[in-house]
């Protein structure tokens, strides 16, 4: 009876306080209570990373590095998710704990910095730039991309999309050397910066913009049972591009994945949707009632199912909403796209290079109502914030929770934490034949191409 009373008291306290931890952490708390692993309040709510011990997932962050000697590198850095979320545990609610950490303390705390570990890399002058990055099973993929060379279609030198796919197997038992390898399978069509998404055991690839005519198929699916890529219908806007009716820049496209639906649009075009789970209607359809002008973002957005097939969409990178995350509600059936109040980023926690213009970004759904926004900016010789003798990639992780209102007309946010992720190693390399400063190669840019929790 005493233990039942203690459980009841603890559950009441959890319900009364708005917790900053994800839903799965709350479940672990209850399990620990029942198992009797914590005997008193002070032990239950202690700043103890053991609360995350059951989650052995790893955060992988993927970069493409470009040097002035035309060498491209694919780099995979990693960190245990426990480390990123441990700060949330240290602020689990009790009578003596503040729910919202002091912003000034967060900004200057050395505990706020975490070291990433480089787990794999591959370099070469033959590697394409501007690759797509995705996950298939336990593999991280670098696919497609762009190379400079002779385009046989026009018999002139120009950027040409590519078809090859490189893979990094994260399972150590299958890849003990931690290498990035070229796959035997290649795309049927050439793809610049393709969108890669695993859906129901199959891998889908969609070119996100065009650099050459007649590069179809832009849209393909890989079935591991058949071990081959098969073409799918191209989006209508790509078909018009092949007839030279339209030509959009990469910055004008936007994409998201909502369940089994791939949604895309671009400036001046309708919003198109392709349901990969529909066995009959294998076509791109126009979503009614959604003006393309309402899509206030570029690149890829994150769609999170918040119940019964309704999605909330988070975006970043819009010049119309600087230092903010535009938010949309997409109800089941996709009949309308509701624009809601955007989430303002805590600019006081961000260095100046992140505030002036949109940085490279990737969203990660951590589970439940918890989302992480990763921002990166390369500090190099062509950066406005370049300092002599310093070249680095700056990464910030912003973790927040969201809650959709009961009438489904608005979304509330609570910013939880900010983390500084420091990349492993020097982002310069030695090579006497390349353009250098003080004997070091100049890296022209470093691009965040993917981030995944596995």
Coordinates of C-alpha atoms in Angstrom, one line a residue:
X1 CA 0.0 0.0 0.0
X2 CA 2.9 2.4 0.8
X3 CA 4.4 1.8 -2.6
X4 CA 1.0 2.3 -4.3
X5 CA 0.6 5.6 -2.5
X6 CA 4.1 6.7 -3.6
X7 CA 3.4 5.8 -7.2
X8 CA 0.1 7.8 -7.0
X9 CA 1.9 10.8 -5.5
X10 CA 4.6 10.7 -8.2
X11 CA 2.1 10.4 -11.0
X12 CA 0.2 13.4 -9.7
X13 CA 3.3 15.5 -9.6
X14 CA 4.2 14.5 -13.1
X15 CA 0.8 15.5 -14.3
X16 CA 0.7 18.8 -12.5
X17 CA 4.0 20.0 -13.9
X18 CA 4.6 20.7 -17.6
X19 CA 7.5 18.5 -18.2
X20 CA 10.3 19.3 -20.6
X21 CA 11.2 15.8 -21.5
X22 CA 9.8 13.8 -24.4
X23 CA 6.9 11.4 -24.0
X24 CA 9.1 8.3 -24.1
X25 CA 11.1 9.7 -21.1
X26 CA 7.9 10.0 -19.1
X27 CA 7.1 6.4 -19.8
X28 CA 10.6 5.4 -18.6
X29 CA 10.0 7.3 -15.4
X30 CA 6.8 5.3 -14.7
X31 CA 8.5 2.0 -15.5
X32 CA 11.3 2.9 -13.1
X33 CA 8.8 3.6 -10.4
X34 CA 7.0 0.3 -10.8
X35 CA 10.3 -1.6 -10.9
X36 CA 11.3 0.0 -7.6
X37 CA 14.6 1.3 -9.0
X38 CA 14.1 4.6 -7.3
X39 CA 13.2 4.6 -3.6
X40 CA 12.5 8.3 -3.0
X41 CA 11.6 11.6 -4.7
X42 CA 15.2 12.9 -4.7
X43 CA 16.5 9.8 -6.4
X44 CA 13.7 9.8 -9.0
X45 CA 14.2 13.3 -10.1
X46 CA 18.0 13.4 -9.8
X47 CA 20.1 14.7 -12.7
X48 CA 20.9 11.1 -13.8
X49 CA 21.6 10.1 -17.3
X50 CA 20.5 6.6 -16.5
X51 CA 17.0 7.7 -17.4
X52 CA 18.2 7.6 -21.0
X53 CA 20.1 4.4 -20.8
X54 CA 17.4 2.4 -22.6
X55 CA 17.7 4.6 -25.6
X56 CA 20.9 3.6 -27.5
X57 CA 20.2 5.6 -30.6
X58 CA 22.9 7.6 -32.3
X59 CA 22.7 11.0 -34.0
X60 CA 24.5 11.0 -37.3
X61 CA 25.3 14.3 -38.9
X62 CA 26.5 14.2 -42.5
X63 CA 28.5 16.9 -44.3
X64 CA 29.9 17.5 -47.8
X65 CA 33.2 19.4 -47.8
X66 CA 34.4 21.3 -50.8
X67 CA 38.1 22.4 -51.2
X68 CA 39.6 24.8 -53.7
X69 CA 41.6 22.0 -55.3
X70 CA 38.3 20.5 -56.5
X71 CA 38.4 17.7 -53.9
X72 CA 35.0 16.8 -52.4
X73 CA 34.7 14.9 -49.1
X74 CA 31.8 13.1 -47.5
X75 CA 32.0 13.2 -43.7
X76 CA 29.9 11.4 -41.2
X77 CA 30.1 12.6 -37.6
X78 CA 28.2 11.0 -34.7
X79 CA 27.2 11.4 -31.1
X80 CA 25.1 9.3 -28.7
X81 CA 21.6 10.7 -28.4
X82 CA 21.9 10.3 -24.7
X83 CA 24.6 13.0 -24.6
X84 CA 22.4 15.5 -26.5
X85 CA 19.4 14.9 -24.3
X86 CA 21.2 14.5 -21.0
X87 CA 20.7 18.2 -20.3
X88 CA 16.9 17.7 -20.5
X89 CA 17.2 15.1 -17.7
X90 CA 19.2 17.5 -15.5
X91 CA 16.1 19.7 -15.6
X92 CA 13.5 17.2 -14.9
X93 CA 10.9 18.9 -12.7
X94 CA 10.9 18.9 -9.0
X95 CA 10.3 21.5 -6.4
X96 CA 13.8 22.8 -6.6
X97 CA 14.2 22.7 -10.4
X98 CA 13.5 25.5 -12.9
X99 CA 11.6 24.3 -16.0
X100 CA 13.2 26.8 -18.3
X101 CA 17.0 27.1 -18.0
X102 CA 18.4 30.6 -17.8
X103 CA 19.3 31.8 -21.4
X104 CA 22.4 33.5 -20.3
X105 CA 23.6 30.4 -18.5
X106 CA 22.9 28.3 -21.6
X107 CA 24.7 30.6 -23.8
X108 CA 28.0 30.6 -21.9
X109 CA 27.9 27.2 -20.1
X110 CA 30.8 24.9 -21.1
X111 CA 28.5 22.0 -20.4
X112 CA 26.4 23.2 -23.4
X113 CA 29.2 22.1 -25.8
X114 CA 29.4 18.6 -27.0
X115 CA 32.1 16.9 -29.1
X116 CA 31.1 15.0 -32.3
X117 CA 33.1 12.1 -33.4
X118 CA 34.1 11.5 -37.0
X119 CA 33.1 7.9 -37.8
X120 CA 33.6 7.9 -41.6
X121 CA 34.9 10.0 -44.5
X122 CA 35.7 9.7 -48.1
X123 CA 37.5 12.2 -50.3
X124 CA 38.3 12.5 -54.0
X125 CA 38.2 14.7 -57.1
X126 CA 35.7 12.3 -58.6
X127 CA 33.1 12.6 -55.9
X128 CA 30.0 14.6 -56.9
X129 CA 29.1 17.8 -55.1
X130 CA 25.5 18.7 -53.9
X131 CA 24.6 15.1 -53.1
X132 CA 21.3 13.9 -51.6
X133 CA 21.6 12.2 -48.2
X134 CA 19.2 9.7 -46.7
X135 CA 18.9 6.5 -44.7
X136 CA 17.9 3.0 -45.9
X137 CA 17.9 0.3 -43.2
X138 CA 21.1 0.7 -41.3
X139 CA 22.9 2.5 -44.1
X140 CA 23.5 6.2 -44.6
X141 CA 23.5 7.1 -48.3
X142 CA 25.2 9.9 -50.3
X143 CA 23.5 9.8 -53.7
X144 CA 23.4 11.6 -57.0
X145 CA 24.9 15.0 -57.0
X146 CA 26.6 17.2 -59.6
X147 CA 29.9 17.1 -61.4
X148 CA 31.5 19.5 -63.8
X149 CA 32.2 17.9 -67.2
X150 CA 31.2 17.5 -70.8
X151 CA 27.4 17.2 -71.2
X152 CA 26.9 15.0 -74.3
X153 CA 23.4 16.5 -74.8
X154 CA 24.7 19.9 -75.6
X155 CA 28.4 19.1 -76.3
X156 CA 29.6 21.7 -73.8
X157 CA 31.1 21.8 -70.4
X158 CA 28.5 22.4 -67.7
X159 CA 27.4 20.9 -64.3
X160 CA 26.0 17.5 -64.9
X161 CA 23.8 15.4 -62.5
X162 CA 25.1 12.0 -61.5
X163 CA 23.7 8.5 -60.9
X164 CA 26.0 6.8 -58.4
X165 CA 25.2 6.0 -54.8
X166 CA 27.7 5.8 -51.9
X167 CA 26.8 4.0 -48.6
X168 CA 28.0 4.1 -45.0
X169 CA 26.9 1.0 -43.1
X170 CA 26.4 2.0 -39.5
X171 CA 26.4 -1.6 -38.2
X172 CA 30.0 -2.2 -37.1
X173 CA 29.6 -5.9 -37.5
X174 CA 29.0 -5.4 -41.2
X175 CA 31.4 -2.5 -41.7
X176 CA 34.3 -2.9 -39.2
X177 CA 36.5 -0.5 -41.2
X178 CA 33.8 2.2 -41.0
X179 CA 34.3 3.0 -44.7
X180 CA 32.1 4.8 -47.2
X181 CA 31.7 2.5 -50.3
X182 CA 30.3 2.9 -53.8
X183 CA 27.2 0.8 -54.3
X184 CA 26.8 -1.5 -57.4
X185 CA 23.3 -0.2 -57.9
X186 CA 22.9 3.2 -59.6
X187 CA 19.9 5.4 -60.5
X188 CA 18.3 5.0 -63.8
X189 CA 18.2 8.8 -64.3
X190 CA 20.7 11.4 -63.2
X191 CA 19.7 13.4 -60.1
X192 CA 20.9 16.6 -58.6
X193 CA 20.6 16.7 -54.8
X194 CA 17.9 14.0 -54.7
X195 CA 15.4 13.6 -51.9
X196 CA 15.9 10.1 -50.4
X197 CA 13.2 8.5 -48.2
X198 CA 12.6 5.0 -47.0
X199 CA 8.8 4.3 -46.9
X200 CA 7.4 0.8 -46.1
X201 CA 10.7 -1.0 -46.8
X202 CA 11.4 0.7 -50.1
X203 CA 13.7 3.6 -51.0
X204 CA 12.3 6.5 -53.0
X205 CA 14.5 9.0 -54.8
X206 CA 13.3 12.2 -56.3
X207 CA 15.5 14.8 -58.0
X208 CA 15.0 18.1 -56.4
X209 CA 15.9 20.3 -59.3
X210 CA 17.1 20.0 -62.9
X211 CA 20.4 20.9 -64.5
X212 CA 20.0 19.2 -67.8
X213 CA 17.2 18.3 -70.2
X214 CA 15.8 14.8 -70.7
X215 CA 17.3 13.4 -67.5
X216 CA 14.1 11.4 -66.8
X217 CA 13.3 9.5 -64.7
X218 CA 13.6 12.1 -62.0
X219 CA 11.5 9.9 -59.6
X220 CA 12.4 6.2 -58.9
X221 CA 11.9 3.5 -56.3
X222 CA 14.3 0.8 -55.1
X223 CA 12.8 -2.5 -54.1
X224 CA 15.3 -4.7 -52.1
X225 CA 13.3 -7.8 -53.1
X226 CA 14.0 -7.2 -56.7
X227 CA 17.4 -5.4 -56.1
X228 CA 16.8 -2.8 -58.7
X229 CA 15.6 0.7 -59.3
X230 CA 12.3 1.2 -61.2
X231 CA 11.0 4.5 -62.7
X232 CA 8.0 6.3 -61.3
X233 CA 6.0 9.1 -62.9
X234 CA 7.9 12.4 -63.0
X235 CA 6.3 15.4 -61.3
X236 CA 4.4 17.6 -63.9
X237 CA 6.7 20.6 -63.3
X238 CA 9.7 18.4 -64.3
X239 CA 7.9 17.4 -67.5
X240 CA 7.4 21.0 -68.4
X241 CA 11.1 21.7 -67.8
X242 CA 12.0 19.0 -70.3
X243 CA 9.9 20.9 -72.9
X244 CA 11.8 24.1 -71.9
X245 CA 8.6 25.8 -70.8
X246 CA 9.9 26.5 -67.3
X247 CA 13.3 26.6 -65.5
X248 CA 13.4 26.9 -61.7
X249 CA 16.4 27.4 -59.5
X250 CA 17.1 25.0 -56.6
X251 CA 16.1 27.6 -54.1
X252 CA 12.5 27.6 -55.5
X253 CA 11.6 24.0 -54.6
X254 CA 10.1 22.7 -51.4
X255 CA 9.4 19.1 -50.3
X256 CA 8.0 17.2 -47.3
X257 CA 7.1 13.6 -46.5
X258 CA 3.7 13.1 -44.8
X259 CA 3.2 9.4 -44.0
X260 CA 3.3 7.6 -47.4
X261 CA 2.8 10.9 -49.3
X262 CA 5.6 12.8 -51.0
X263 CA 4.6 16.5 -51.3
X264 CA 6.4 19.0 -53.5
X265 CA 6.0 22.4 -55.1
X266 CA 7.9 25.3 -56.4
X267 CA 7.4 29.0 -57.3
X268 CA 4.4 29.5 -59.6
X269 CA 3.3 25.9 -59.5
X270 CA 0.5 24.0 -57.7
X271 CA 1.2 21.7 -54.7
X272 CA 1.6 18.1 -55.9
X273 CA 1.3 14.9 -53.9
X274 CA 2.2 11.3 -54.7
X275 CA 1.0 8.5 -52.5
X276 CA 3.4 5.6 -52.7
X277 CA 1.0 3.4 -50.9
X278 CA -1.8 3.8 -53.4
X279 CA -1.7 0.6 -55.5
X280 CA -4.0 2.0 -58.3
X281 CA -3.5 5.7 -58.7
X282 CA 0.3 6.0 -59.4
X283 CA 0.1 9.6 -60.4
X284 CA 0.9 13.0 -59.1
X285 CA -2.2 14.8 -58.0
X286 CA -2.8 18.5 -57.3
X287 CA -3.8 19.2 -53.7
X288 CA -6.9 21.4 -53.8
X289 CA -7.1 24.6 -51.9
X290 CA -3.4 25.0 -51.2
X291 CA -1.9 28.0 -53.1
X292 CA 1.8 27.6 -53.8
X293 CA 2.3 31.1 -52.3
X294 CA 1.3 29.7 -48.9
X295 CA 4.4 27.5 -48.9
X296 CA 6.8 29.9 -47.1
X297 CA 9.9 27.7 -47.2
X298 CA 12.6 26.1 -49.5
X299 CA 14.2 22.7 -49.4
X300 CA 12.9 20.0 -47.2
X301 CA 10.5 20.4 -44.3
X302 CA 9.5 18.0 -41.5
X303 CA 6.0 16.7 -41.2
X304 CA 5.1 15.1 -37.9
X305 CA 1.9 13.1 -37.4
X306 CA 0.2 14.5 -34.3
X307 CA -2.7 12.1 -34.3
X308 CA -5.2 10.4 -36.6
X309 CA -3.3 11.2 -39.8
X310 CA -3.1 15.0 -39.2
X311 CA 0.3 16.5 -39.7
X312 CA 2.1 19.6 -38.4
X313 CA 4.8 20.8 -40.8
X314 CA 8.0 22.6 -39.7
X315 CA 10.1 24.6 -42.1
X316 CA 13.3 26.7 -42.1
X317 CA 15.2 28.8 -44.6
X318 CA 12.5 31.3 -45.7
X319 CA 13.7 34.8 -46.4
X320 CA 10.2 36.0 -45.6
X321 CA 10.4 34.6 -42.1
X322 CA 14.0 35.2 -40.9
X323 CA 15.0 33.7 -37.5
X324 CA 11.7 31.8 -37.4
X325 CA 10.2 28.4 -38.1
X326 CA 7.2 28.7 -40.3
X327 CA 4.5 26.2 -39.3
X328 CA 1.6 24.6 -41.1
X329 CA -1.2 22.2 -40.3
X330 CA -2.1 19.6 -42.8
X331 CA -5.3 17.7 -41.9
X332 CA -6.1 14.2 -42.9
X333 CA -7.1 14.1 -46.5
X334 CA -4.8 17.0 -47.4
X335 CA -7.7 19.2 -48.4
X336 CA -6.1 22.4 -47.0
X337 CA -2.9 23.8 -45.6
X338 CA -3.4 26.0 -42.6
X339 CA -0.7 28.6 -41.9
X340 CA -0.3 29.2 -38.2
X341 CA 1.9 31.6 -36.2
X342 CA 5.6 30.8 -36.7
X343 CA 8.0 29.8 -33.9
X344 CA 10.5 32.5 -33.3
X345 CA 14.1 31.2 -32.8
X346 CA 15.8 32.2 -29.6
X347 CA 18.3 34.5 -31.3
X348 CA 19.9 35.3 -28.0
X349 CA 21.4 31.8 -28.0
X350 CA 22.7 32.0 -31.6
X351 CA 26.0 33.5 -32.7
X352 CA 25.8 36.3 -35.3
X353 CA 26.5 34.1 -38.3
X354 CA 23.2 32.3 -37.7
X355 CA 21.1 35.4 -37.3
X356 CA 22.0 37.4 -40.5
X357 CA 20.7 34.8 -43.0
X358 CA 19.3 31.3 -43.1
X359 CA 21.9 28.6 -42.4
X360 CA 22.1 25.0 -43.5
X361 CA 19.5 23.2 -41.6
X362 CA 17.9 19.8 -40.9
X363 CA 15.0 18.8 -38.7
X364 CA 14.9 15.6 -36.7
X365 CA 11.8 14.1 -35.0
X366 CA 13.0 12.8 -31.7
X367 CA 9.7 11.1 -30.9
X368 CA 6.3 12.2 -29.5
X369 CA 6.1 16.0 -29.6
X370 CA 9.8 16.7 -29.5
X371 CA 11.7 18.1 -32.4
X372 CA 15.4 19.1 -33.0
X373 CA 16.5 21.7 -35.4
X374 CA 20.1 21.5 -36.5
X375 CA 21.7 24.6 -37.9
X376 CA 25.2 24.8 -39.4
X377 CA 27.4 27.5 -40.8
X378 CA 30.9 27.2 -42.2
X379 CA 33.4 29.8 -41.0
X380 CA 35.9 30.0 -43.8
X381 CA 37.7 32.3 -46.1
X382 CA 34.6 33.2 -48.1
X383 CA 32.5 33.8 -45.0
X384 CA 31.6 37.2 -43.7
X385 CA 32.6 36.0 -40.3
X386 CA 36.0 34.5 -41.3
X387 CA 38.8 35.2 -39.0
X388 CA 42.5 34.6 -40.0
X389 CA 43.9 31.2 -38.9
X390 CA 40.4 29.9 -38.1
X391 CA 38.2 27.6 -40.3
X392 CA 35.5 25.7 -38.6
X393 CA 32.0 24.3 -39.0
X394 CA 29.6 25.7 -36.4
X395 CA 26.6 23.5 -35.5
X396 CA 23.8 24.3 -33.1
X397 CA 21.0 22.0 -32.0
X398 CA 17.8 23.6 -30.9
X399 CA 15.3 21.3 -29.2
X400 CA 11.7 22.2 -28.7
X401 CA 8.3 20.7 -27.9
X402 CA 5.0 21.5 -29.7
X403 CA 1.4 21.1 -28.9
X404 CA -1.5 21.5 -31.3
X405 CA -4.6 23.3 -29.9
X406 CA -7.8 21.3 -29.4
X407 CA -9.5 23.3 -32.2
X408 CA -6.5 22.5 -34.4
X409 CA -6.1 26.2 -35.4
X410 CA -2.8 27.0 -33.6
X411 CA 0.4 25.4 -32.4
X412 CA 2.1 26.2 -29.1
X413 CA 5.8 25.8 -28.6
X414 CA 8.2 25.5 -25.7
X415 CA 11.9 25.9 -26.4
X416 CA 13.8 23.3 -24.3
X417 CA 17.5 23.5 -24.9
X418 CA 20.3 24.6 -27.1
X419 CA 23.5 22.6 -27.6
X420 CA 26.7 23.4 -29.4
X421 CA 28.1 20.5 -31.4
X422 CA 31.8 20.8 -32.1
X423 CA 32.9 18.8 -35.1
X424 CA 35.8 16.3 -34.8
X425 CA 39.2 17.2 -36.3
X426 CA 40.4 20.0 -38.5
X427 CA 38.3 21.0 -41.5
X428 CA 41.5 21.9 -43.3
X429 CA 43.9 19.4 -45.0
X430 CA 47.6 19.5 -45.9
X431 CA 48.4 19.6 -49.7
X432 CA 51.2 21.7 -51.0
X433 CA 49.7 21.8 -54.5
X434 CA 46.4 23.4 -53.5
X435 CA 45.7 27.0 -52.7
X436 CA 46.8 27.5 -49.1
X437 CA 47.1 30.0 -46.3
X438 CA 50.0 29.3 -43.9
X439 CA 50.4 25.9 -45.5
X440 CA 46.8 24.8 -45.1
X441 CA 44.3 24.1 -47.8
X442 CA 41.5 26.5 -48.1
X443 CA 38.1 24.8 -47.7
X444 CA 35.6 26.8 -49.8
X445 CA 32.5 25.5 -48.1
X446 CA 31.1 22.8 -45.9
X447 CA 27.4 21.8 -46.4
X448 CA 25.2 20.0 -44.0
X449 CA 23.5 17.4 -46.2
X450 CA 21.8 15.1 -43.7
X451 CA 21.0 14.3 -40.0
X452 CA 19.5 11.1 -38.7
X453 CA 18.8 9.3 -35.5
X454 CA 19.3 5.6 -35.8

